[in-house]
PDB file of C-alpha atoms in Angstrom:
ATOM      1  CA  UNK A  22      43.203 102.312  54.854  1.00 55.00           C
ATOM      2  CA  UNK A  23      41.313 100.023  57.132  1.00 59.00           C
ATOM      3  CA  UNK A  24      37.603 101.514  58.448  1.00 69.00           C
ATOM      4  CA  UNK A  25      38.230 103.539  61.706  1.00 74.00           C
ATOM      5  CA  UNK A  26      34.601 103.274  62.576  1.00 78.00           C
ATOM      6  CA  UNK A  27      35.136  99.287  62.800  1.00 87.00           C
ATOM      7  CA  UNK A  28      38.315  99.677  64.856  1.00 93.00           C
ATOM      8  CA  UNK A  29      37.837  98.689  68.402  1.00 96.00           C
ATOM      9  CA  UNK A  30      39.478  99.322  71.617  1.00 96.00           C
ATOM     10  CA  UNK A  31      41.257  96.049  71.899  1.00 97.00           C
ATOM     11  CA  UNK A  32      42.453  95.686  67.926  1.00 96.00           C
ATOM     12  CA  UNK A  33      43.810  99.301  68.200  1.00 96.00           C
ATOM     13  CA  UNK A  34      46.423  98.714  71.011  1.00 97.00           C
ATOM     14  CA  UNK A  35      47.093  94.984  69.635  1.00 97.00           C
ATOM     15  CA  UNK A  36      46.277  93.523  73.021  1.00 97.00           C
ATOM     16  CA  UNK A  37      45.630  90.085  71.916  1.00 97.00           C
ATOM     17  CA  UNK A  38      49.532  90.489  71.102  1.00 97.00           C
ATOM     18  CA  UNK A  39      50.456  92.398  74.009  1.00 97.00           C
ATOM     19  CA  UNK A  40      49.166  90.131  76.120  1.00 97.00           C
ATOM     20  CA  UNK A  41      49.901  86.865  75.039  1.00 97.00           C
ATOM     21  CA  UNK A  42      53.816  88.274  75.428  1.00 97.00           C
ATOM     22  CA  UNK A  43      54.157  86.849  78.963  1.00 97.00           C
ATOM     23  CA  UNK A  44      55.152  83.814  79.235  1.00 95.00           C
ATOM     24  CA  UNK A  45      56.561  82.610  82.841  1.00 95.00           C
ATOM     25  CA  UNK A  46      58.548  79.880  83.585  1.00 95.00           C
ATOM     26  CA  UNK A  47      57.798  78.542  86.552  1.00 97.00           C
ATOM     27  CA  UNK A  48      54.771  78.467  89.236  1.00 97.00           C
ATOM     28  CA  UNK A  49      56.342  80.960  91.050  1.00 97.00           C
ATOM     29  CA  UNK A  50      53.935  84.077  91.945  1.00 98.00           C
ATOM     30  CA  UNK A  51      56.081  86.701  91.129  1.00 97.00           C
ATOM     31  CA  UNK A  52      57.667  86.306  87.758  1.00 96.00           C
ATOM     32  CA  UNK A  53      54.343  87.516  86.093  1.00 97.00           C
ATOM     33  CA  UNK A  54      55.634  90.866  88.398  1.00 97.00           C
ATOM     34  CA  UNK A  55      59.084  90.572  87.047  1.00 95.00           C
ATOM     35  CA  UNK A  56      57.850  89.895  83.469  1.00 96.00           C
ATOM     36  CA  UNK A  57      55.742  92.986  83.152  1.00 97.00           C
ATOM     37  CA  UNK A  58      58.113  95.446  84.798  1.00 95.00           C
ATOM     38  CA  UNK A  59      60.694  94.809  82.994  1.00 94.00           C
ATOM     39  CA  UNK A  60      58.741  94.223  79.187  1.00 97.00           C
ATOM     40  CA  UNK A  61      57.121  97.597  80.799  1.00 97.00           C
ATOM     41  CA  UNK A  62      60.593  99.386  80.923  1.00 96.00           C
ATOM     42  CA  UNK A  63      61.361  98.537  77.679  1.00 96.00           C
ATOM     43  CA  UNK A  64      57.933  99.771  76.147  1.00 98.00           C
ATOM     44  CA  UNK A  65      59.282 103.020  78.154  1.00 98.00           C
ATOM     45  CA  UNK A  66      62.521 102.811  76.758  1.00 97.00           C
ATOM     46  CA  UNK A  67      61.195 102.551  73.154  1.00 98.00           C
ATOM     47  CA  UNK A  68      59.072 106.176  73.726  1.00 98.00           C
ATOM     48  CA  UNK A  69      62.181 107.629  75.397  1.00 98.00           C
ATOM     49  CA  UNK A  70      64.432 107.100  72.023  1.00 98.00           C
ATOM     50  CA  UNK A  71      61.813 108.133  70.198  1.00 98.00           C
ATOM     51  CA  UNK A  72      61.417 111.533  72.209  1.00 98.00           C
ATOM     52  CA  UNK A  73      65.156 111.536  71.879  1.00 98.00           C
ATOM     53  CA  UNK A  74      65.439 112.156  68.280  1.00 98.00           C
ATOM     54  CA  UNK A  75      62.533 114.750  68.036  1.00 98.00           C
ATOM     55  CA  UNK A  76      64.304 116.422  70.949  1.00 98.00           C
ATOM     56  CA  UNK A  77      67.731 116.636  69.170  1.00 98.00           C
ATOM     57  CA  UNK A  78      65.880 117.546  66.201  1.00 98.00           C
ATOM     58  CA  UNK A  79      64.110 120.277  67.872  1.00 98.00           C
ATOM     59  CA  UNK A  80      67.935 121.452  69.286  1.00 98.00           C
ATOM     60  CA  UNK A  81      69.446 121.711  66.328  1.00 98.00           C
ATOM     61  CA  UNK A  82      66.637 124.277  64.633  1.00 98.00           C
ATOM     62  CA  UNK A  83      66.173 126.485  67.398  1.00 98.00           C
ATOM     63  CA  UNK A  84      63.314 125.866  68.673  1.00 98.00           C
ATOM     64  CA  UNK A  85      63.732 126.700  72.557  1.00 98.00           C
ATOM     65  CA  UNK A  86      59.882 125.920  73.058  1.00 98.00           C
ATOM     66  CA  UNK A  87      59.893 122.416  71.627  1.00 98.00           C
ATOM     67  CA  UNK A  88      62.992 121.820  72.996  1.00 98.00           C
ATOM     68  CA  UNK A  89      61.884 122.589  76.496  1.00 98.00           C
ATOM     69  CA  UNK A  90      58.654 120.919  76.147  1.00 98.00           C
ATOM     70  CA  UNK A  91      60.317 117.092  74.737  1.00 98.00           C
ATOM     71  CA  UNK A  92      62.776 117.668  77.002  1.00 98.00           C
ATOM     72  CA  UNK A  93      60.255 118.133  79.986  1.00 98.00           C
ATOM     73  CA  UNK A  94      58.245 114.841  79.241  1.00 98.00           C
ATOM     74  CA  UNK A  95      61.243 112.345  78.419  1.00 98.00           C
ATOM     75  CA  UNK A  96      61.639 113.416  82.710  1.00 98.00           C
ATOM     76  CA  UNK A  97      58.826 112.824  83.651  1.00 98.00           C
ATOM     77  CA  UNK A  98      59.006 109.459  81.737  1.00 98.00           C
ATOM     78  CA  UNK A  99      62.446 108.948  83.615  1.00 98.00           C
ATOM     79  CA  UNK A 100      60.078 109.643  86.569  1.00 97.00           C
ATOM     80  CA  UNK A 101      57.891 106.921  85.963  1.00 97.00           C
ATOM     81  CA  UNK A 102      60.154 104.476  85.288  1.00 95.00           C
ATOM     82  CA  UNK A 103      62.369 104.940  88.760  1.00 95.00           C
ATOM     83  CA  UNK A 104      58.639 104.572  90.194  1.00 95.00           C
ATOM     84  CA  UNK A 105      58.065 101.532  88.598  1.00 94.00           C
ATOM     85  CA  UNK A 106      60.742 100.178  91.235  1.00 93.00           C
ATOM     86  CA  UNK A 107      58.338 100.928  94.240  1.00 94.00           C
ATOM     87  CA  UNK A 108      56.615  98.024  92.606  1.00 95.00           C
ATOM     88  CA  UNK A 109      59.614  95.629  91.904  1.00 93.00           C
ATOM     89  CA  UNK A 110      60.655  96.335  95.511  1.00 92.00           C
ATOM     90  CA  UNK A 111      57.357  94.437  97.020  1.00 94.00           C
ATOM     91  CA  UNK A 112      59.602  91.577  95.890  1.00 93.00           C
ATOM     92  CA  UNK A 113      61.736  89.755  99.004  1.00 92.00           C
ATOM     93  CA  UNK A 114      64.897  88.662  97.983  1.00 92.00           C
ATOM     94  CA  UNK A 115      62.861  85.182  98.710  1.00 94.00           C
ATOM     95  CA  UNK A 116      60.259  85.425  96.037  1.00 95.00           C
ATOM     96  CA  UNK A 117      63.037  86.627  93.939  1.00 93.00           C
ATOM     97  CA  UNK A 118      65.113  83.785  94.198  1.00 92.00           C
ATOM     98  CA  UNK A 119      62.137  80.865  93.844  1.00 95.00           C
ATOM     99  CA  UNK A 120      62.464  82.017  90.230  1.00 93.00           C
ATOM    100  CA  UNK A 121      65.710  83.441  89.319  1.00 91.00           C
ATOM    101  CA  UNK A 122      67.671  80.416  88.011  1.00 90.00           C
ATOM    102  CA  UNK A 123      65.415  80.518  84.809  1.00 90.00           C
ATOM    103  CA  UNK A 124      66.648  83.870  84.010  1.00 87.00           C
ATOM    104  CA  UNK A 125      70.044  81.852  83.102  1.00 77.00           C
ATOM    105  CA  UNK A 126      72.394  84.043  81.165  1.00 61.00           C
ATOM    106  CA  UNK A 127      69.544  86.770  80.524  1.00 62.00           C
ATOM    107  CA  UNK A 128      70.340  90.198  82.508  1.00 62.00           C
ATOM    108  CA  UNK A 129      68.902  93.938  82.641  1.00 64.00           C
ATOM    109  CA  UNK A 130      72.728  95.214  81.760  1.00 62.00           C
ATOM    110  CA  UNK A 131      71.520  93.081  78.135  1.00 75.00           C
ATOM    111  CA  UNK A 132      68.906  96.012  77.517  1.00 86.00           C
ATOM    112  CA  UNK A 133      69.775  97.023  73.556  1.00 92.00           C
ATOM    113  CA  UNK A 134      67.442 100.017  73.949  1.00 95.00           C
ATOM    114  CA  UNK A 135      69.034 101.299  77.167  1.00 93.00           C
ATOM    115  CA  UNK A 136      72.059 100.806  75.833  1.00 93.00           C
ATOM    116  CA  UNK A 137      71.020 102.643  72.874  1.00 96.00           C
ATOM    117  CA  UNK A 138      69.703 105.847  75.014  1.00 97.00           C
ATOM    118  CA  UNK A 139      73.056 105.657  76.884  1.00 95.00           C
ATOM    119  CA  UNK A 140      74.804 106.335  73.688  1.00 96.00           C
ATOM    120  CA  UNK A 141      72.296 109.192  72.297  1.00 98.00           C
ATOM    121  CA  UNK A 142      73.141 111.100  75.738  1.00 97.00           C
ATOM    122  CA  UNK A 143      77.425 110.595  75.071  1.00 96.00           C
ATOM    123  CA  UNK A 144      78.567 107.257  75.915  1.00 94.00           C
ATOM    124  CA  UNK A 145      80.905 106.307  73.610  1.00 92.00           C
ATOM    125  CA  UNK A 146      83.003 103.432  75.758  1.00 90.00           C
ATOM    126  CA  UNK A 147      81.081  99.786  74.618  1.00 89.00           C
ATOM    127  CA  UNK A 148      82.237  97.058  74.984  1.00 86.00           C
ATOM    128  CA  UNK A 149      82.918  95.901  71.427  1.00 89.00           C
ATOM    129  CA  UNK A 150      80.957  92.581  72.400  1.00 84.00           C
ATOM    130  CA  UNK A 151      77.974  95.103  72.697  1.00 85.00           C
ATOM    131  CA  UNK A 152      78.595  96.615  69.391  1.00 90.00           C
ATOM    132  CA  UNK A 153      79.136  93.884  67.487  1.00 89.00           C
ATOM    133  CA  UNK A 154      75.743  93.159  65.610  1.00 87.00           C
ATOM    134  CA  UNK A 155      74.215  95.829  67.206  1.00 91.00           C
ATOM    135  CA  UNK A 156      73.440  98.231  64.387  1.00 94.00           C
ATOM    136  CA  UNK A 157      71.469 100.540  65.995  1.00 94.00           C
ATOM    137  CA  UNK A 158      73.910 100.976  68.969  1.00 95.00           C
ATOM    138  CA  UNK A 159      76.899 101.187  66.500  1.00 95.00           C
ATOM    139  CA  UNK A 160      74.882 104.202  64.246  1.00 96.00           C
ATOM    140  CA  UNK A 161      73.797 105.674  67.897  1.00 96.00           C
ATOM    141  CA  UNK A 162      77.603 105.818  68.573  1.00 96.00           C
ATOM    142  CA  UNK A 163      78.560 107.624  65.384  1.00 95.00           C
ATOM    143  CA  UNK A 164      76.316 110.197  65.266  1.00 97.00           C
ATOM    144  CA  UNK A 165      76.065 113.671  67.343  1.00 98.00           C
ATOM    145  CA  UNK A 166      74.992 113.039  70.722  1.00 98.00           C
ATOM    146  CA  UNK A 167      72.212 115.414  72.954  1.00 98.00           C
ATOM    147  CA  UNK A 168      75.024 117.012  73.718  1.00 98.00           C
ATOM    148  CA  UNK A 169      76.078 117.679  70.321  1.00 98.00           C
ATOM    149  CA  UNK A 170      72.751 119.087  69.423  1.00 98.00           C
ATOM    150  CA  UNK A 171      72.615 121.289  72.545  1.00 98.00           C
ATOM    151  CA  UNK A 172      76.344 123.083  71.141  1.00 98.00           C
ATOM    152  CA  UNK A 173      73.588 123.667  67.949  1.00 98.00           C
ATOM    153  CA  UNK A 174      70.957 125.126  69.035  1.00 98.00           C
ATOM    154  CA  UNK A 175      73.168 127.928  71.066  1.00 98.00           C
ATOM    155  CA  UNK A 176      74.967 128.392  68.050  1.00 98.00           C
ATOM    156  CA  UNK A 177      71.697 129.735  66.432  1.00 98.00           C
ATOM    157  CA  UNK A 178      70.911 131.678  69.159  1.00 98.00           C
ATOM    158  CA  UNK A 179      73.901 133.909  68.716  1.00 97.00           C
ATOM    159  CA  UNK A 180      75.804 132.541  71.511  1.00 97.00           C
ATOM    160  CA  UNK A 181      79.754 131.823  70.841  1.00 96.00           C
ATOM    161  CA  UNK A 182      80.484 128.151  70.796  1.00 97.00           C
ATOM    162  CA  UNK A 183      83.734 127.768  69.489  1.00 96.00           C
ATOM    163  CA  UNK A 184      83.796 125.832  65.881  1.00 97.00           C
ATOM    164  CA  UNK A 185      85.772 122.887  66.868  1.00 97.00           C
ATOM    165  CA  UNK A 186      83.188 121.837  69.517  1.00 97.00           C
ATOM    166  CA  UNK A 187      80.583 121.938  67.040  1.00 97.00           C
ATOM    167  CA  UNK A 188      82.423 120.378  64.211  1.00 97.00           C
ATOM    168  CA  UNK A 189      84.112 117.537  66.644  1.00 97.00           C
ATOM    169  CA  UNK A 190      84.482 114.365  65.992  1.00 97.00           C
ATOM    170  CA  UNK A 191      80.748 112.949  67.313  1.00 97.00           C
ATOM    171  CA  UNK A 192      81.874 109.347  67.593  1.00 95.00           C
ATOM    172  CA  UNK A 193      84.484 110.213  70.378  1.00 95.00           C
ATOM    173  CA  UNK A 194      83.391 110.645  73.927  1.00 95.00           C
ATOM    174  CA  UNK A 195      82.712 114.402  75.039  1.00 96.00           C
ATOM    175  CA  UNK A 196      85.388 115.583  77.107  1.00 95.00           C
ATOM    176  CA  UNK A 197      84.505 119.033  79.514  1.00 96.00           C
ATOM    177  CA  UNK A 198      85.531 122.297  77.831  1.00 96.00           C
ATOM    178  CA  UNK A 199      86.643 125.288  79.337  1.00 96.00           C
ATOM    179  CA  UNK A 200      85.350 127.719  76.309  1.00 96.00           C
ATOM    180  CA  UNK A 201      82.203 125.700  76.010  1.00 97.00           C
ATOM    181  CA  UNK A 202      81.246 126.472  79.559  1.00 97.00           C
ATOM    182  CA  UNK A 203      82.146 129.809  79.315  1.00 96.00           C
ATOM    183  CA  UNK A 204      78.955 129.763  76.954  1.00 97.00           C
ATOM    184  CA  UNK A 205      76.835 128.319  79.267  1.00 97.00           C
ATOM    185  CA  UNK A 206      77.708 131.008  81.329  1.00 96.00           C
ATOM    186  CA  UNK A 207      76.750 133.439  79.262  1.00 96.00           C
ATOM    187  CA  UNK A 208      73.101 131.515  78.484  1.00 96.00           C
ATOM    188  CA  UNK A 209      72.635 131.250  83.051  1.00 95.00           C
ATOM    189  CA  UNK A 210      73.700 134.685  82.882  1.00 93.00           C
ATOM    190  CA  UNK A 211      69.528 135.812  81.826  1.00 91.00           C
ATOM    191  CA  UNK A 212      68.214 132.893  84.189  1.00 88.00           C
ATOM    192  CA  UNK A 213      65.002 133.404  82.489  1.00 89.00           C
ATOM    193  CA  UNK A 214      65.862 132.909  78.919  1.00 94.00           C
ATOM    194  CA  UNK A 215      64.691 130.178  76.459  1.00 98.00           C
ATOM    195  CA  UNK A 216      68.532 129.054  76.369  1.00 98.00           C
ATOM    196  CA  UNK A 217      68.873 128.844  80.208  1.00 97.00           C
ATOM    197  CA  UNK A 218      65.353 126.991  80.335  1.00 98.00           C
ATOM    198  CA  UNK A 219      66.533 124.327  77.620  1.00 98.00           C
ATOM    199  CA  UNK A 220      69.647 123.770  79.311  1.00 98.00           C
ATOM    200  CA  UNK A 221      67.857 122.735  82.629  1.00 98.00           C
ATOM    201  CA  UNK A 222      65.721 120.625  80.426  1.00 98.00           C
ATOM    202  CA  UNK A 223      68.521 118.635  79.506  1.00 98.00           C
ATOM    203  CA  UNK A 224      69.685 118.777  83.225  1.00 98.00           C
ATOM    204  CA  UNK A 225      66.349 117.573  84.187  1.00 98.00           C
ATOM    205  CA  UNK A 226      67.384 114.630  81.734  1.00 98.00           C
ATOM    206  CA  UNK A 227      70.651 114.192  83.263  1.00 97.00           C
ATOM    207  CA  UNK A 228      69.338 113.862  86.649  1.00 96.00           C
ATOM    208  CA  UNK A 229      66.282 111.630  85.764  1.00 96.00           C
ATOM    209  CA  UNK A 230      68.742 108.897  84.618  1.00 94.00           C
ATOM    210  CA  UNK A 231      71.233 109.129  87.531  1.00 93.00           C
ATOM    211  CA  UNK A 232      67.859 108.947  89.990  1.00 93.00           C
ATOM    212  CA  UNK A 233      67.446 105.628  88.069  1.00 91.00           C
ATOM    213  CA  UNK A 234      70.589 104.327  88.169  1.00 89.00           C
ATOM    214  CA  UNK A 235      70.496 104.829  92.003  1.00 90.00           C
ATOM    215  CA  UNK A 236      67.506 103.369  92.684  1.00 90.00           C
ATOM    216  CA  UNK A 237      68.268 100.341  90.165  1.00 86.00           C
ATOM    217  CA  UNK A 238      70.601  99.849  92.698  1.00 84.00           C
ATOM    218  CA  UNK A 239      68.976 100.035  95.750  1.00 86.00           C
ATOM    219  CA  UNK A 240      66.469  97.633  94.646  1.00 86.00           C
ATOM    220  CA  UNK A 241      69.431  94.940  93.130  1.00 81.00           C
ATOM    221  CA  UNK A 242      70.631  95.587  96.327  1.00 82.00           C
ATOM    222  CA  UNK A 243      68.207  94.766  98.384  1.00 82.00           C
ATOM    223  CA  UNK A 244      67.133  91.649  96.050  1.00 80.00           C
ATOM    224  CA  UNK A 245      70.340  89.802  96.012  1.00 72.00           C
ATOM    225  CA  UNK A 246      73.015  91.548  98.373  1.00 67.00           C
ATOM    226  CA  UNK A 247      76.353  91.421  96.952  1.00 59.00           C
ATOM    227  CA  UNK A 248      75.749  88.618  94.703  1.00 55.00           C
ATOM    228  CA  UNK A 249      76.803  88.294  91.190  1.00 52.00           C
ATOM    229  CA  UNK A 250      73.967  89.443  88.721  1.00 49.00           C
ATOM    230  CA  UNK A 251      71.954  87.066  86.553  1.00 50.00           C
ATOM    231  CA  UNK A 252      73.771  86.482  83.248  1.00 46.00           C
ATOM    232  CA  UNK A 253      77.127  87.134  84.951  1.00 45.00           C
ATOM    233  CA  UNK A 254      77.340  90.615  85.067  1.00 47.00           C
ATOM    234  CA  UNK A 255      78.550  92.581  88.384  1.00 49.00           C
ATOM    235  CA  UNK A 256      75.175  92.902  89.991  1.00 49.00           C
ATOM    236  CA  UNK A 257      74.986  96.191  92.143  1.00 58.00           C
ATOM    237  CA  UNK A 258      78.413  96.497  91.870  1.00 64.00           C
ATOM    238  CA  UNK A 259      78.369  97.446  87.995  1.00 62.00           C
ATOM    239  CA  UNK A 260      75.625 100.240  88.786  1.00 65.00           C
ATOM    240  CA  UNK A 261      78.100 101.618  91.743  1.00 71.00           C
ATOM    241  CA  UNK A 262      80.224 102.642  89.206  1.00 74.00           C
ATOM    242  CA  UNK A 263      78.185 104.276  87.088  1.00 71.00           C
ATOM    243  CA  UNK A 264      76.673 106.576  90.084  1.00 76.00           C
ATOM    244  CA  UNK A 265      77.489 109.924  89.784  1.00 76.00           C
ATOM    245  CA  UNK A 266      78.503 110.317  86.584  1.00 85.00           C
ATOM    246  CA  UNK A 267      76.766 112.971  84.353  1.00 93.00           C
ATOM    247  CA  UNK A 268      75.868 112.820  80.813  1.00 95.00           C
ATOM    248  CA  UNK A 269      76.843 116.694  80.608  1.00 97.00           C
ATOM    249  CA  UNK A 270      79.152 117.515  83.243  1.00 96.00           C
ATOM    250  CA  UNK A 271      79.583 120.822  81.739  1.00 98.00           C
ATOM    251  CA  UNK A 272      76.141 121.614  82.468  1.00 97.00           C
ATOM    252  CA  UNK A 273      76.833 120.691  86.303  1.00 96.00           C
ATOM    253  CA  UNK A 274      80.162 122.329  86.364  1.00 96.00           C
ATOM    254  CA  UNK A 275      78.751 125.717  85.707  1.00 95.00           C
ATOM    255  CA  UNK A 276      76.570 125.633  88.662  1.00 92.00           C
ATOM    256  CA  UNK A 277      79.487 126.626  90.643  1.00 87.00           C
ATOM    257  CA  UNK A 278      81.151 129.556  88.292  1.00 83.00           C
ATOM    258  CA  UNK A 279      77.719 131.367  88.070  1.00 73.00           C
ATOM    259  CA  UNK A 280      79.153 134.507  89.688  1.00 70.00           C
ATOM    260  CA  UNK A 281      81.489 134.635  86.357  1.00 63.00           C
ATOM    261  CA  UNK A 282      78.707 134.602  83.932  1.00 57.00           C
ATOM    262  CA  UNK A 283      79.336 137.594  80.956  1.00 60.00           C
ATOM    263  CA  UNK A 284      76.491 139.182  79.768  1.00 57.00           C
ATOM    264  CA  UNK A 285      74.860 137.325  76.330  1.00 61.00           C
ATOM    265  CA  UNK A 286      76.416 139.247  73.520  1.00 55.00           C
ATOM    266  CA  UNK A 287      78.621 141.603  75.567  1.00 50.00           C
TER     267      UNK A 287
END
């Protein structure tokens, strides 16, 4: 093991690395901007996985505390990233386009890592061009999602999951469930449980990335319009789609049946 009382500030972090890894194109001013906000994301994206898998870990032993607390900082990361767009959005569509057709086939929608967190929180509908020599996306597919791990964690807390949820097939998508949300009833039912807290964790999570994916595209929007997106891809249209569309919808649909939520082991 190296000498920690020689280790400086600089050889710690790598920075001699880290910042030799931009490397713009052309003259314009604000692809340095564009560089860093986007090699920033994925630094972000990195430390969200990696919060992912302690998280799930955490679900599926009990631990409400833990749980709650990962939970609680993979938002707030999912806070700072949609901030990071108050930056990107000092960009004119102008400056954008003095350096866009050097981006050539490259495009955000290429992200392996968000693609990757997409997966941990339930999607299971790739394209198989995305899969194909992806195997970390293809092993994120097959395995339980948050979701998965959440149907865990209330099954050691005594609450009645029914098997087949649990056992289910984790490499198909998620589909709502009638007697799953009937348990979440029963965990809102003491508002101030661990259970209830851990599930609005995961909410929390749910809502961080649809705040993104909204203001992703408000900012495409107001960059190029209605164009198509670098690399080919639909641009704001693409990220219109995916508004509105929660990574645990049975977590949302209970909001609205909370006047039938049974009493925890009644």
């Amino acid at each position: 093991m190296a000498d920690s009382r020689a280790m400086t500030y600089g050889g710690y972090l790598r920075l001699d690395d880290l910042l030799d890894c931009q490397d713009p194109r052309t003259p314009a001013h604000d692809e340095m901007l564009f560089v860093i906000i986007h090699q920033v994301y994925e630094l972000w994206f990195k430390q969200i996985l990696h919060e992912a898998a302690l998280l799930q870990r955490r679900l599926e032993d009990g631990n409400s505390a833990g749980s709650l607390h990962t939970a609680r900082r993979i938002a707030k990361i999912l806070k700072t990233v949609v901030g990071q767009l108050d930056v990107l959005e000092t960009m004119t569509p102008r400056q954008f386009a003095a350096f866009r057709d050097v981006l050539g086939s490259s495009s955000g929608f290429q992200s392996e890592q968000f693609r990757e967190i997409e997966a941990v929180l339930g999607r299971r509908s790739f394209p198989a061009s995305d899969l194909r020599g992806d195997e970390r996306l293809q092993a994120a597919v097959a395995r339980p999602s948050m979701f998965d791990s959440l149907l865990r964690y209330l099954v050691v807390h005594g609450y009645e999951v029914p098997p087949e949820a649990v056992e289910r097939d984790t490499s198909r998508p998620w589909e709502p469930d009638e007697s799953v949300q009937k348990a979440l009833l029963a965990v809102y039912a003491d508002e101030s449980g661990p259970a209830a807290e851990v599930c609005e964790g995961l909410v929390d999570v749910d809502e961080g990335v649809q705040e993104w994916r909204y203001r992703h595209l408000k900012m495409v929007e107001r960059t190029i319009g209605a164009k198509i997106g670098t690399g080919g891809s639909a641009g704001a249209d693409y990220l219109r789609r995916t508004l509105f569309a929660p990574a645990f919808p049975d977590l949302w649909e209970v909001r609205s049946r909370t006047e039938e939520a049974p009493v925890h082991g009644a």
